[in-house]
Every structure is written in structure tokens, then in C-alpha cells.
Amino acid sequence: TQAYQIDATGKVSGYYNDEMMKLAKENKIKIYALVTNTSFDKETAHKFLHDATAQAKAMTDLIKLCEDNQFD
């Protein structure tokens, strides 16, 4: 239904499928934000995991994303 990625600076990007999300909500299926590390870029992951500012930005953005989209 949706998937998001986080870059080395903590920027969250991704997609959201309206039709699938509507179907899930109509059928009372819980919806969680899926965060992936596409193609597992070790350098990006390392930079992100060693940058507290980037981590804080990502957490803030993910919380807002969950609230805005009513994810469980």
C-alpha cells in the first residue's frame, strides 16, 4: 500500500496508494508505515545511523506522516 525511504540527511520520501489504503481501512486492516532501505546502500545507512540530527528529522517526519495518513 505504501513504502518510504530515508536518505542520509533524514529526508523521508516514498509513495502512498489511495485505492489500497481505502480498501484496507474499509476492511479494518491496520496500516503501518513501511520504511525500506532500497538496494541496501551501506554508505547512506552508515551516514544516517551516525547522525543524530538526521535521525531526529526522520522521526519527526515519520510521526507527521503517520498522523497525516492515519496509520496505526
Coordinates of N, CA and C in Angstrom, one line a residue:
T1 N 0.8 -1.2 0.0 CA 0.0 0.0 0.0 C 0.8 1.3 0.0
Q2 N 2.0 1.2 0.7 CA 2.9 2.4 0.7 C 4.3 1.9 1.1
A3 N 5.2 2.7 0.8 CA 6.6 2.4 1.2 C 7.4 3.8 1.2
Y4 N 8.3 3.9 2.2 CA 9.1 5.1 2.3 C 10.5 4.7 2.5
Q5 N 11.4 5.7 2.1 CA 12.8 5.6 2.3 C 13.3 6.8 3.1
I6 N 14.4 6.6 3.7 CA 15.1 7.7 4.4 C 16.5 7.9 3.9
D7 N 16.9 9.1 3.5 CA 18.2 9.3 3.0 C 19.2 9.6 4.1
A8 N 20.4 9.9 3.8 CA 21.5 10.1 4.8 C 21.2 11.3 5.7
T9 N 20.4 12.3 5.1 CA 20.1 13.5 5.9 C 18.8 13.4 6.7
G10 N 18.1 12.3 6.6 CA 16.9 12.1 7.4 C 15.7 12.5 6.6
K11 N 15.8 12.8 5.3 CA 14.7 13.2 4.5 C 13.9 11.9 4.1
V12 N 12.6 11.9 4.4 CA 11.7 10.8 4.1 C 11.0 11.0 2.8
S13 N 11.0 10.0 1.9 CA 10.3 10.1 0.7 C 9.6 8.8 0.4
G14 N 8.6 8.7 -0.5 CA 8.0 7.5 -0.8 C 6.7 7.6 -1.5
Y15 N 5.9 6.6 -1.4 CA 4.6 6.6 -2.1 C 3.5 6.1 -1.3
Y16 N 2.3 6.4 -1.7 CA 1.0 6.0 -1.0 C 0.0 5.7 -2.0
N17 N -0.6 4.5 -1.9 CA -1.6 4.0 -2.9 C -3.0 4.3 -2.3
D18 N -3.7 5.3 -2.8 CA -5.0 5.7 -2.3 C -6.0 4.5 -2.3
E19 N -6.1 3.8 -3.4 CA -7.1 2.8 -3.5 C -6.9 1.6 -2.5
M20 N -5.6 1.2 -2.4 CA -5.3 0.1 -1.4 C -5.5 0.6 0.0
M21 N -5.2 1.8 0.3 CA -5.4 2.4 1.7 C -6.8 2.4 2.0
K22 N -7.7 2.9 1.0 CA -9.1 2.9 1.3 C -9.7 1.5 1.5
L23 N -9.3 0.6 0.7 CA -9.7 -0.8 0.9 C -9.3 -1.4 2.3
A24 N -8.1 -1.1 2.7 CA -7.6 -1.6 4.0 C -8.4 -1.0 5.1
K25 N -8.7 0.3 5.0 CA -9.5 1.0 6.1 C -10.9 0.5 6.1
E26 N -11.5 0.3 5.0 CA -12.9 -0.2 4.9 C -13.0 -1.6 5.5
N27 N -11.9 -2.4 5.5 CA -11.9 -3.8 6.0 C -11.2 -3.9 7.3
K28 N -11.0 -2.7 8.0 CA -10.4 -2.6 9.3 C -9.1 -3.4 9.4
I29 N -8.3 -3.2 8.3 CA -6.9 -3.8 8.3 C -6.0 -2.7 8.8
K30 N -5.1 -3.0 9.8 CA -4.2 -2.0 10.3 C -3.2 -1.6 9.3
I31 N -2.8 -0.4 9.3 CA -1.9 0.2 8.3 C -0.7 0.8 9.0
Y32 N 0.5 0.3 8.7 CA 1.7 0.8 9.2 C 2.6 1.4 8.1
A33 N 3.4 2.4 8.5 CA 4.3 3.0 7.5 C 5.5 2.0 7.3
L34 N 5.7 1.6 6.1 CA 6.8 0.7 5.8 C 8.0 1.5 5.3
V35 N 9.1 1.4 6.1 CA 10.3 2.1 5.7 C 11.4 1.1 5.3
T36 N 11.9 1.3 4.1 CA 12.8 0.4 3.5 C 14.2 1.0 3.2
N37 N 15.2 0.2 3.0 CA 16.5 0.6 2.6 C 16.7 0.0 1.2
T38 N 16.1 0.6 0.2 CA 16.1 0.0 -1.2 C 17.5 -0.1 -1.6
S39 N 17.8 -1.3 -2.2 CA 19.2 -1.7 -2.7 C 20.2 -1.6 -1.6
F40 N 19.9 -1.6 -0.4 CA 20.7 -1.5 0.8 C 22.1 -0.8 0.5
D41 N 22.0 0.5 0.5 CA 23.1 1.4 0.3 C 23.8 1.5 1.7
K42 N 24.9 0.8 1.9 CA 25.6 0.8 3.2 C 26.1 2.2 3.5
E43 N 26.6 2.9 2.6 CA 27.2 4.2 2.9 C 26.1 5.2 3.4
T44 N 24.9 5.2 2.8 CA 23.8 6.0 3.2 C 23.3 5.6 4.6
A45 N 23.2 4.3 4.8 CA 22.8 3.8 6.1 C 23.8 4.2 7.2
H46 N 25.0 4.0 6.9 CA 26.1 4.4 7.9 C 26.0 5.9 8.2
K47 N 25.9 6.7 7.2 CA 25.8 8.2 7.5 C 24.6 8.5 8.3
F48 N 23.4 7.9 8.0 CA 22.2 8.2 8.7 C 22.3 7.7 10.2
L49 N 22.8 6.5 10.4 CA 22.9 5.9 11.7 C 23.9 6.6 12.6
H50 N 24.8 7.4 12.0 CA 25.8 8.1 12.8 C 25.5 9.6 12.9
D51 N 24.3 10.0 12.5 CA 23.9 11.4 12.5 C 22.6 11.6 13.3
A52 N 22.8 12.1 14.6 CA 21.6 12.2 15.4 C 20.6 13.3 14.9
T53 N 21.1 14.3 14.2 CA 20.2 15.3 13.6 C 19.4 14.7 12.5
A54 N 20.0 13.9 11.7 CA 19.2 13.2 10.6 C 18.2 12.3 11.2
Q55 N 18.6 11.6 12.2 CA 17.7 10.6 12.9 C 16.5 11.4 13.5
A56 N 16.7 12.5 14.1 CA 15.6 13.3 14.7 C 14.7 13.8 13.6
K57 N 15.3 14.3 12.5 CA 14.4 14.8 11.4 C 13.6 13.6 10.9
A58 N 14.2 12.5 10.7 CA 13.4 11.3 10.1 C 12.3 10.9 11.1
M59 N 12.5 10.9 12.4 CA 11.5 10.5 13.3 C 10.4 11.6 13.3
T60 N 10.7 12.8 13.3 CA 9.7 13.9 13.2 C 8.8 13.7 12.0
D61 N 9.5 13.5 10.8 CA 8.8 13.4 9.6 C 7.9 12.1 9.5
L62 N 8.4 11.0 10.1 CA 7.7 9.8 10.1 C 6.4 9.9 11.0
I63 N 6.6 10.5 12.1 CA 5.4 10.7 13.0 C 4.4 11.6 12.4
K64 N 4.8 12.7 11.7 CA 3.8 13.5 11.0 C 3.2 12.7 9.8
L65 N 3.9 11.9 9.1 CA 3.4 11.1 8.0 C 2.3 10.2 8.6
C66 N 2.6 9.5 9.7 CA 1.6 8.6 10.3 C 0.4 9.3 10.8
E67 N 0.6 10.5 11.4 CA -0.6 11.2 11.8 C -1.4 11.7 10.6
D68 N -0.8 12.3 9.6 CA -1.5 12.9 8.5 C -2.3 11.8 7.7
N69 N -1.7 10.5 7.7 CA -2.3 9.5 6.9 C -3.1 8.5 7.8
Q70 N -3.2 8.8 9.0 CA -3.9 7.9 10.0 C -3.4 6.5 10.0
F71 N -2.1 6.3 9.9 CA -1.5 5.0 10.0 C -1.6 4.5 11.5
D72 N -1.7 3.2 11.7 CA -1.8 2.7 13.0 C -0.4 2.7 13.6

